[in-house]
Coordinates of C-alpha atoms in Angstrom, one line a residue:
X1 CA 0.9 37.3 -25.0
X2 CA 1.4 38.1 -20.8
X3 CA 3.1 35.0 -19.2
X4 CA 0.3 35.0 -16.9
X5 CA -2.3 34.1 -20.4
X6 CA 0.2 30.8 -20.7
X7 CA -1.1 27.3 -20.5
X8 CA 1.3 24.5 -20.0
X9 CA 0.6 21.2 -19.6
X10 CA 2.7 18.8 -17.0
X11 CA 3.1 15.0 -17.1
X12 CA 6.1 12.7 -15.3
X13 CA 6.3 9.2 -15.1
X14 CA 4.5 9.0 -12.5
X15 CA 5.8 5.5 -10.6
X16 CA 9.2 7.3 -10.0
X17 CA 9.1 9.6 -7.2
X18 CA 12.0 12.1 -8.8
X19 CA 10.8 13.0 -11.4
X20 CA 7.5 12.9 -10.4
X21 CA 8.2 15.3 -7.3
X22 CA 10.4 17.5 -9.8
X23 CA 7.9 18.0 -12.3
X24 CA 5.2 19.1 -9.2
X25 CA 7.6 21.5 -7.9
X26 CA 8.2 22.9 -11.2
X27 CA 4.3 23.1 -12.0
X28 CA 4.0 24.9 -8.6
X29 CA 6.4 27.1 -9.6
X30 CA 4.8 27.5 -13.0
X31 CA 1.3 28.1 -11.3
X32 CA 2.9 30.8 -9.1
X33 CA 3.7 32.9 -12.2
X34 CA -0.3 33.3 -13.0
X35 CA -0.3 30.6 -15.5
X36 CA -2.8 28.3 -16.3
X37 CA -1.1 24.5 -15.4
X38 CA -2.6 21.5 -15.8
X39 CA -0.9 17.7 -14.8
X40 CA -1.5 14.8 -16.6
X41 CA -0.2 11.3 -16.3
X42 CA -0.7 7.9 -17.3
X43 CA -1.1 6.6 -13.7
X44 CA 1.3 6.4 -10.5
X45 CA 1.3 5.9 -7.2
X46 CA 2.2 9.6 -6.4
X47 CA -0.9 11.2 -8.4
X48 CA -2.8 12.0 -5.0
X49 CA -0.1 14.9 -4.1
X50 CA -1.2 16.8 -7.6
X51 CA -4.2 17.7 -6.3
X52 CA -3.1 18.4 -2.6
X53 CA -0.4 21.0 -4.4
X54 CA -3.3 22.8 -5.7
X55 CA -2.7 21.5 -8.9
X56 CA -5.5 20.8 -11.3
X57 CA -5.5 17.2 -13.0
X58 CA -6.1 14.3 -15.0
X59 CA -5.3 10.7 -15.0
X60 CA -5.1 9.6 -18.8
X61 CA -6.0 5.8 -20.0
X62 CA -4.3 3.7 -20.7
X63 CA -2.2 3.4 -17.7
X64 CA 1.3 2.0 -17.0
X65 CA 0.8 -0.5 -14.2
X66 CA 3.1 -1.0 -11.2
X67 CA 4.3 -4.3 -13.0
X68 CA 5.1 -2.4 -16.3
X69 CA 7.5 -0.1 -14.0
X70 CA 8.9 -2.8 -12.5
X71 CA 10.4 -4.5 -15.8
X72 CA 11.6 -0.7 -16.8
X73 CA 13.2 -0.5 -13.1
X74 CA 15.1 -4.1 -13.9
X75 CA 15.9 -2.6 -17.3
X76 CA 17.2 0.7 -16.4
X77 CA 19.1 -0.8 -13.5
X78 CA 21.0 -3.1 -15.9
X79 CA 19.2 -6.0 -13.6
X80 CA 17.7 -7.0 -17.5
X81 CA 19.6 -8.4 -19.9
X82 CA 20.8 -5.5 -22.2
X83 CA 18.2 -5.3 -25.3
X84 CA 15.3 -6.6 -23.1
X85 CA 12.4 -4.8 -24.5
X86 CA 10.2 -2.3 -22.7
X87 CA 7.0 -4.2 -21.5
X88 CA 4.5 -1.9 -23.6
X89 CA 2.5 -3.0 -26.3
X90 CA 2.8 -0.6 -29.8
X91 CA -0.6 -0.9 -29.7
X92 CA -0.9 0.5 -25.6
X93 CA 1.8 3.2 -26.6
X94 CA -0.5 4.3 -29.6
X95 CA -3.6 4.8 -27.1
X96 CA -1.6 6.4 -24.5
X97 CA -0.3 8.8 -27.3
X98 CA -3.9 9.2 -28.8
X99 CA -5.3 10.0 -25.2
X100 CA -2.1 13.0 -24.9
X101 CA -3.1 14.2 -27.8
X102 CA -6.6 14.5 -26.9
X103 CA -6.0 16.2 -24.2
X104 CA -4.0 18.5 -25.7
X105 CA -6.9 19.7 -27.9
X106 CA -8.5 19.6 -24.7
X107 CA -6.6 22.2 -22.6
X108 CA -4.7 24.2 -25.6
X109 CA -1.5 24.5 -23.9
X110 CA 1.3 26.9 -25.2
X111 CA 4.1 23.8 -24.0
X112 CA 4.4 21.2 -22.7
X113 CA 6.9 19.7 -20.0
X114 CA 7.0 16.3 -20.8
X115 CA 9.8 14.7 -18.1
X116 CA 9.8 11.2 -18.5
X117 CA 7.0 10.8 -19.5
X118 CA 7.8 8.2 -22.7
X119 CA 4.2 8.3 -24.4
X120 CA 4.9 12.5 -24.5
X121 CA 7.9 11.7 -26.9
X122 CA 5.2 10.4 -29.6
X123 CA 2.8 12.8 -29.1
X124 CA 4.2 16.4 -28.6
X125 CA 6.4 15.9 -31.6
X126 CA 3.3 15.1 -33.8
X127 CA 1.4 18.2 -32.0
X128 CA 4.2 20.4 -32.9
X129 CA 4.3 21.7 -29.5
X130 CA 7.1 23.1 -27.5
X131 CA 8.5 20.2 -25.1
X132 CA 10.4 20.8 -22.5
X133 CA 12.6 17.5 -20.6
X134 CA 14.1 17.6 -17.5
X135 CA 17.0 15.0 -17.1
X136 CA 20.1 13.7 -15.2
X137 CA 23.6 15.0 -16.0
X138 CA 24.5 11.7 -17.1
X139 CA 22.1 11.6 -19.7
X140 CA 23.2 15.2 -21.3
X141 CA 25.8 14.0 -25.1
X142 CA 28.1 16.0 -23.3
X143 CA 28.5 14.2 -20.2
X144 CA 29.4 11.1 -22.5
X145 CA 31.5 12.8 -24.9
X146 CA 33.6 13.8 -21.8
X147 CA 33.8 9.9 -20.8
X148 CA 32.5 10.8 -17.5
X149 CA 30.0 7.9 -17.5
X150 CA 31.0 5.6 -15.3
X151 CA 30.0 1.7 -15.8
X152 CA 27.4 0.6 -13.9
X153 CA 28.1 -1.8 -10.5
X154 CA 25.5 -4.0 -12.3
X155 CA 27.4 -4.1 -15.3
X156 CA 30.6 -5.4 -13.9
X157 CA 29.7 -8.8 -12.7
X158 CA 33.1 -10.4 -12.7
X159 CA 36.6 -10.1 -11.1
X160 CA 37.9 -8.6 -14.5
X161 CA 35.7 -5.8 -14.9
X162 CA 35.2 -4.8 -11.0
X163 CA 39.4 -4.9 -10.6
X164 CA 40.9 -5.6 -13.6
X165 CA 39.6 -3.5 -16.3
X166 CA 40.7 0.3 -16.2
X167 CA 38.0 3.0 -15.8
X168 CA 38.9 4.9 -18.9
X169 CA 38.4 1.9 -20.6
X170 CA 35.1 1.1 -19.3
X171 CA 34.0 4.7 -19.6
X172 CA 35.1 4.2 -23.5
X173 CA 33.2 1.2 -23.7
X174 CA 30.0 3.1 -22.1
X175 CA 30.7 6.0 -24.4
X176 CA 30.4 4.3 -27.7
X177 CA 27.0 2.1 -26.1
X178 CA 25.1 5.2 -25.1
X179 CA 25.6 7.1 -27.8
X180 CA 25.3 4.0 -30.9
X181 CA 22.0 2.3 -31.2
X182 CA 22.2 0.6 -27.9
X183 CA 18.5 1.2 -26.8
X184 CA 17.2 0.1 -30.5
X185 CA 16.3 -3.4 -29.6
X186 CA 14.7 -2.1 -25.9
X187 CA 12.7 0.7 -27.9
X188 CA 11.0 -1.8 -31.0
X189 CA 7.9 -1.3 -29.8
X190 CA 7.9 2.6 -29.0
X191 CA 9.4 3.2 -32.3
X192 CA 6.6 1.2 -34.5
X193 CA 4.1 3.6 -32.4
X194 CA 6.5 6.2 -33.7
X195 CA 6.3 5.1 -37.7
X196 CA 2.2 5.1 -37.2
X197 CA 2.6 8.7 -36.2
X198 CA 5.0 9.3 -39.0
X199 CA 8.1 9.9 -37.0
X200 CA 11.8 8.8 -37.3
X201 CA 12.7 6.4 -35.0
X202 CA 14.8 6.7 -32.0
X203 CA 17.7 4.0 -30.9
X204 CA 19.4 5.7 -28.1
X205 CA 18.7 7.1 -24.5
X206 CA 20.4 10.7 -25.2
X207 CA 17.8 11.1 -27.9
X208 CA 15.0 9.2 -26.5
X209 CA 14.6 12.2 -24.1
X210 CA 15.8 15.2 -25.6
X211 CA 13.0 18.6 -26.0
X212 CA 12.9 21.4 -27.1
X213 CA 15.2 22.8 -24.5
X214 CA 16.3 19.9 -22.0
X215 CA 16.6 21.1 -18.3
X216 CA 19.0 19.7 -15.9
X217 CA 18.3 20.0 -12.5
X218 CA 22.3 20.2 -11.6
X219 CA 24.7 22.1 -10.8
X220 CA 28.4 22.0 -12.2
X221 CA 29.8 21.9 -8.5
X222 CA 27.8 18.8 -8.1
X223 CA 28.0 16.5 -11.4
X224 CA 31.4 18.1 -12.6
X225 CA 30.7 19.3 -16.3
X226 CA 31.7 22.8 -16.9
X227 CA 28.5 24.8 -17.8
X228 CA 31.0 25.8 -20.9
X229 CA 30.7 22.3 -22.1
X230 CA 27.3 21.4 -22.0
X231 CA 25.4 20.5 -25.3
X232 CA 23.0 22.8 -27.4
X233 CA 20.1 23.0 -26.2
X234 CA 21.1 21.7 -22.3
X235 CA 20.6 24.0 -19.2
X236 CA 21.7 23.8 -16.0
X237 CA 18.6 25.5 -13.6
X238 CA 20.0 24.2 -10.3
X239 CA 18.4 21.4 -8.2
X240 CA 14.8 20.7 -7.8
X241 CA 13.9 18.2 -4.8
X242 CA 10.9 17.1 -2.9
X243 CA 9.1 19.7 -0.9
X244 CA 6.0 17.7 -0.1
X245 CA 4.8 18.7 3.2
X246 CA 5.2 15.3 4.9
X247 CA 3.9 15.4 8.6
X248 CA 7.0 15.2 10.8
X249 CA 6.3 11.9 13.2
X250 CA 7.1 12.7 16.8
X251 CA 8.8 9.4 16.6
X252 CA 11.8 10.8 14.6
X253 CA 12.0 13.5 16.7
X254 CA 12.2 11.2 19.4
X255 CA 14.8 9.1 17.7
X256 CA 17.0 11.8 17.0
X257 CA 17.0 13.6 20.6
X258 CA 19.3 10.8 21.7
X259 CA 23.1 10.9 22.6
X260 CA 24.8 9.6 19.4
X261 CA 25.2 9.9 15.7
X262 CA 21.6 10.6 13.7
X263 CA 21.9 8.8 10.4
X264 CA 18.8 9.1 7.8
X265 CA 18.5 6.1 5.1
X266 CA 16.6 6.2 1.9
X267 CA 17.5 4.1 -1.0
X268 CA 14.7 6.0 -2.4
X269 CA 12.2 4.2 -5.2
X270 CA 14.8 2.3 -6.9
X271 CA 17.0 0.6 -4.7
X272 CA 16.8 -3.0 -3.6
X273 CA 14.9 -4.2 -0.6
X274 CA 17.5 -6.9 0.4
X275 CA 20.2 -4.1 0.3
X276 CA 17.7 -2.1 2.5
X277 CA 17.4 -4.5 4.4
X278 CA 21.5 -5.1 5.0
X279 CA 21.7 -1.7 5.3
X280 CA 19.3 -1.5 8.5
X281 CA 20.4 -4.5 9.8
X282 CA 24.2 -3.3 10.0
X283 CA 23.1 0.1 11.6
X284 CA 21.1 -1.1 14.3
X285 CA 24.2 -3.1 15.4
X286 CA 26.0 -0.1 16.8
X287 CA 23.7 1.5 19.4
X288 CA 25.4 5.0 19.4
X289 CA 23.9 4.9 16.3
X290 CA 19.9 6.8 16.2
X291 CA 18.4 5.8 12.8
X292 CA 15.2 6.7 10.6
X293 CA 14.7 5.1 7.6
X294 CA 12.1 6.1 4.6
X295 CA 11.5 3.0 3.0
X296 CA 9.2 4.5 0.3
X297 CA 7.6 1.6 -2.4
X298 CA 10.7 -0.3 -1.7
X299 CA 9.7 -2.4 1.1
X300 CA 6.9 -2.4 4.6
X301 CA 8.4 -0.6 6.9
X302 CA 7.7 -3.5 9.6
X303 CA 10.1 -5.3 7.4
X304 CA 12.6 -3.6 8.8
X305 CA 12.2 -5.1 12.4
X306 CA 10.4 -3.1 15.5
X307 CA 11.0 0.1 16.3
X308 CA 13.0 1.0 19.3
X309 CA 14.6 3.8 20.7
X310 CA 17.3 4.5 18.5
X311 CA 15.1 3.8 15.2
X312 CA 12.3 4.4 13.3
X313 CA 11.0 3.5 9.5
X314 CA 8.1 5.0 7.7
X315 CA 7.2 4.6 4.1
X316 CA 7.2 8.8 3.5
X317 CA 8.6 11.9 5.6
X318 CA 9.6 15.1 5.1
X319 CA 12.9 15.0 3.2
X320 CA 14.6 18.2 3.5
X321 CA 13.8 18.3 7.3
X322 CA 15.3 15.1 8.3
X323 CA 18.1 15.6 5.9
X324 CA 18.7 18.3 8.3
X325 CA 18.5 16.9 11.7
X326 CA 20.7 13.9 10.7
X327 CA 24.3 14.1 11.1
X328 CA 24.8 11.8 8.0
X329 CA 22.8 9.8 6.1
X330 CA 23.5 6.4 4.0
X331 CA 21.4 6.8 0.4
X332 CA 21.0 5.4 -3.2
X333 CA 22.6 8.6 -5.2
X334 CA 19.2 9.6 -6.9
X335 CA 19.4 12.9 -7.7
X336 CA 16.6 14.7 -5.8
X337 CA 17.7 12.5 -2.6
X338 CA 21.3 13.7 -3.2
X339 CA 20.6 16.9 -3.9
X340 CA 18.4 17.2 -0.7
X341 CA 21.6 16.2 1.3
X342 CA 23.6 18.7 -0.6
X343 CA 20.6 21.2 0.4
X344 CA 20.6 20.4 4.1
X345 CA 24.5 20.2 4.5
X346 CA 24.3 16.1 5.3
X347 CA 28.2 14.2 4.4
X348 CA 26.5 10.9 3.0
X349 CA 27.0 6.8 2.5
X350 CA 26.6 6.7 -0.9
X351 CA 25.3 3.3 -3.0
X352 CA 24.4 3.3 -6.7
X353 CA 22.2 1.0 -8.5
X354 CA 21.7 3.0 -11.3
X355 CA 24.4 4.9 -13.6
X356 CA 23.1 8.0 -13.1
X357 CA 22.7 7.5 -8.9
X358 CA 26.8 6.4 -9.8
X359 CA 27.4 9.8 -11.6
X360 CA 25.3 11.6 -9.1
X361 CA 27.8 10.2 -5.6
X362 CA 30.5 10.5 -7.7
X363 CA 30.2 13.7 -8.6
X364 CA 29.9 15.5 -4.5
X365 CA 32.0 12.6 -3.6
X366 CA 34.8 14.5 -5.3
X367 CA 34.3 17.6 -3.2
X368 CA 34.5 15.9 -0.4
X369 CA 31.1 15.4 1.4
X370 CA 30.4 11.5 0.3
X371 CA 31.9 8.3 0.1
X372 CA 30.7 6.0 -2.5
X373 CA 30.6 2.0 -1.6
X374 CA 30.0 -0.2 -5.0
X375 CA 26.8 -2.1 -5.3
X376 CA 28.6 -5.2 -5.7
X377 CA 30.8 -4.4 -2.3
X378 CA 27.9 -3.4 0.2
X379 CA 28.3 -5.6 3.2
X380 CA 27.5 -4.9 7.3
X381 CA 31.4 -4.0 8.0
X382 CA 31.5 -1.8 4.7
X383 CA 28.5 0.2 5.8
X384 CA 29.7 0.7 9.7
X385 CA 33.0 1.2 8.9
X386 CA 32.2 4.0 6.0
X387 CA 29.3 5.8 8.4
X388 CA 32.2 5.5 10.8
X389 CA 34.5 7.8 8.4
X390 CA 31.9 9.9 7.0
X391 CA 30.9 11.1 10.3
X392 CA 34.3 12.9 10.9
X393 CA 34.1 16.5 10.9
X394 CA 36.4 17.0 7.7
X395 CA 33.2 15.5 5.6
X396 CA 30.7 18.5 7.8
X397 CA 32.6 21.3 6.1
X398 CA 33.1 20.4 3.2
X399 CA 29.4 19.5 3.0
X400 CA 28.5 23.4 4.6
X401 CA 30.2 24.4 1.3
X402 CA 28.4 22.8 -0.8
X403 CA 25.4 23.6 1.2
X404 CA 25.8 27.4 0.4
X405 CA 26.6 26.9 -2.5
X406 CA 23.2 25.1 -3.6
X407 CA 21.2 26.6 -1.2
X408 CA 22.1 30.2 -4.1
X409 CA 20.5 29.0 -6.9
X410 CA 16.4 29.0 -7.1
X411 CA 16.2 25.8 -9.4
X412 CA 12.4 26.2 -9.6
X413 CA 12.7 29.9 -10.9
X414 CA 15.3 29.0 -13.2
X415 CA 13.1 26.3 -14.8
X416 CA 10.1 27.9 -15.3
X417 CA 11.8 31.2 -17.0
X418 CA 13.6 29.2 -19.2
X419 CA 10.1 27.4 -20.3
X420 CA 8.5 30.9 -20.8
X421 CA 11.1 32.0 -22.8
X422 CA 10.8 29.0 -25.1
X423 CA 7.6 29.7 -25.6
X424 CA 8.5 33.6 -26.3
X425 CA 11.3 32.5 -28.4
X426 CA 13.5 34.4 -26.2
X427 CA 16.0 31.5 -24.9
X428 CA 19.3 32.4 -24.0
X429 CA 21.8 30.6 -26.3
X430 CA 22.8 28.0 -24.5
X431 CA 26.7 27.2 -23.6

């Protein structure tokens, strides 16, 4: 069969704007080949950009609701208590799983890219259909097995394990938690959906979102695992980031024509308002500093205080552009926000709430274009003084290297020809 007689069918979770805006680029991408693509999701606040892409769609029931997302948020922040169950019904994950399957007999597809989409993880594996994932680094066997994986900010809510407590210890610690049975207890319910489908169970995170062929939109320059090293069945395409055409506000422009430093802030769709908040608050106290800040779902951008000369907040703008009009930026380490920076050639404030947004500042951090401030050490002087450092020009170069360097590598392309060839049963052994 041509490529072009392909039908694949695309779901994300659709609350989180990553991998939300990785799996539309991808199914651009896809569509650009002459495929058939069609998106499906179980609701999110991002849907409306499917259609504007050009992208043909359908919003499954049941939904996950904004309140559902925010429990898995607290969760997968390590804000909940370790074990805290997911806030879905078996009985809700057995009708979202019915309603994929549907729709597969529906629209026939060849594969499916499932992202993290969670329901997809019941029902492609009882269609027998070829899945493709796309995940963070951090959450490739390999990255663990390499005790790479830094402890969490959140985790380390004491004296003893912020100063005390040795990282190689506490990536030991991490190592033998991510890869036992640490998600059993969080995953009860999503497993007895699982057993009604007749499928093993699932007790850990590497597993929980493992396909077929699991993509990772990296690059070993940024997360630092060797290619070499990766597991079976991992591939590096290159990053994937936003390329929603936002309108550009004349306001930014504005902002940015002044004398003085531009800084861009995003903490993205997972960071903490109050942080936000601090964050804001400490930048507008220098006035040679010109600020624009996306606050996304986070928080209302009038929250934020007026806007004045040297600043301006907006829920959504055009990523990639402002990335590159900035001089630095101060951001939460998700890995389509990161890799935008990388993209545009931005030195970057870097704050983690997540493990993976950790792994992700870490990881340019060590080639010299970020600085990382702990979650549990963000304060006004912290955030002045580091935008301070990060604006000297050392950080600009070695952020025009890494710029090059990304700015090679077609992620998109790489993703999609790796999904055809799945489907061929052409893959490339992986390394």
């Amino acid at each position: 069969m041509h490529r072009s007689n392909f039908k694949w069918a695309f779901f994300s979770y659709g609350h989180n704007l990553g991998d939300f805006t990785r799996a539309l680029e991808t199914a651009i991408g896809m569509k650009r080949t002459g495929a058939r693509v069609k998106f499906f999701n179980h609701g999110g606040i991002h849907n409306k950009y499917i259609a504007e892409a050009g992208i043909d769609e359908k919003n499954l029931q049941p939904e996950l609701t904004w309140e559902q997302h925010k429990v898995i948020m607290d969760i997968n922040r390590y804000k909940a208590a370790v074990g805290t169950p997911l806030p879905i019904s078996k009985e809700q994950w057995i009708k979202m799983a019915e309603a994929d399957l549907k729709a597969f007999g529906d629209f026939q597809p060849d594969g499916v890219y499932a992202g993290l989409n969670l329901s997809c993880m019941i029902s492609v594996p009882y269609a027998k259909l070829p899945m493709v994932t796309q995940v963070p680094t951090v959450n490739c066997p390999a990255f663990i097995h390499h005790e790479m994986y830094n402890m969490p900010n959140t985790m380390e809510r004491n004296f003893f394990m912020r100063h005390i407590l040795p990282g190689i210890v506490k990536r030991k610690i991490m190592k033998k938690v991510l890869l036992g049975d640490s998600a059993k207890a969080s995953l009860t319910t999503f497993n007895e959906a699982r057993a009604h489908f007749g499928l093993k169970p699932i007790y850990n995170i590497t597993d929980l979102f493992r396909g077929d062929i699991t993509l990772l939109p990296d690059l070993p320059v940024l997360s630092g695992l060797a290619e070499d090293d990766l597991t079976p069945g991992y591939y590096y395409t290159g990053p994937i980031f936003s390329r929603i055409d936002f309108l550009l506000d004349n306001r930014i422009k504005k902002v940015f024509a002044r004398p003085g430093i531009n800084v861009y802030c995003s903490l993205g769709s997972s960071g903490y308002p109050e942080t936000l908040k601090l964050i804001v608050k400490a930048l507008r106290k220098n006035p040679d500093l010109n600020i624009v800040c996306s606050t996304t779902t986070i928080i209302d951008p009038h929250e934020l205080g007026r806007s004045a000369d040297n600043f301006f907040a907006t829920r959504f703008l055009p990523a990639a552009q402002v990335s590159e009009m900035a001089d630095v930026a101060v951001l939460h380490g998700g890995q389509g926000t990161i890799q935008t920076a990388a993209w545009a050639g931005t030195p970057f404030v870097g704050i983690g709430f997540q493990a993976e947004q950790q792994a992700n500042i870490d990881g340019i951090a060590r080639k010299g274009m970020a600085i990382r401030i702990p979650l549990y050490a963000v304060s006004e002087k912290r955030i002045l003084k580091t935008v301070k450092e990060i604006s000297k020009e050392k950080y600009r170069r070695k952020a025009a290297n890494i710029r090059k360097q990304v700015r090679a590598v077609d992620g998109v392309q790489r993703s999609v020809e790796l999904m055809n060839k799945l489907v061929e049963g052409s893959l490339p052994e992986s390394r």
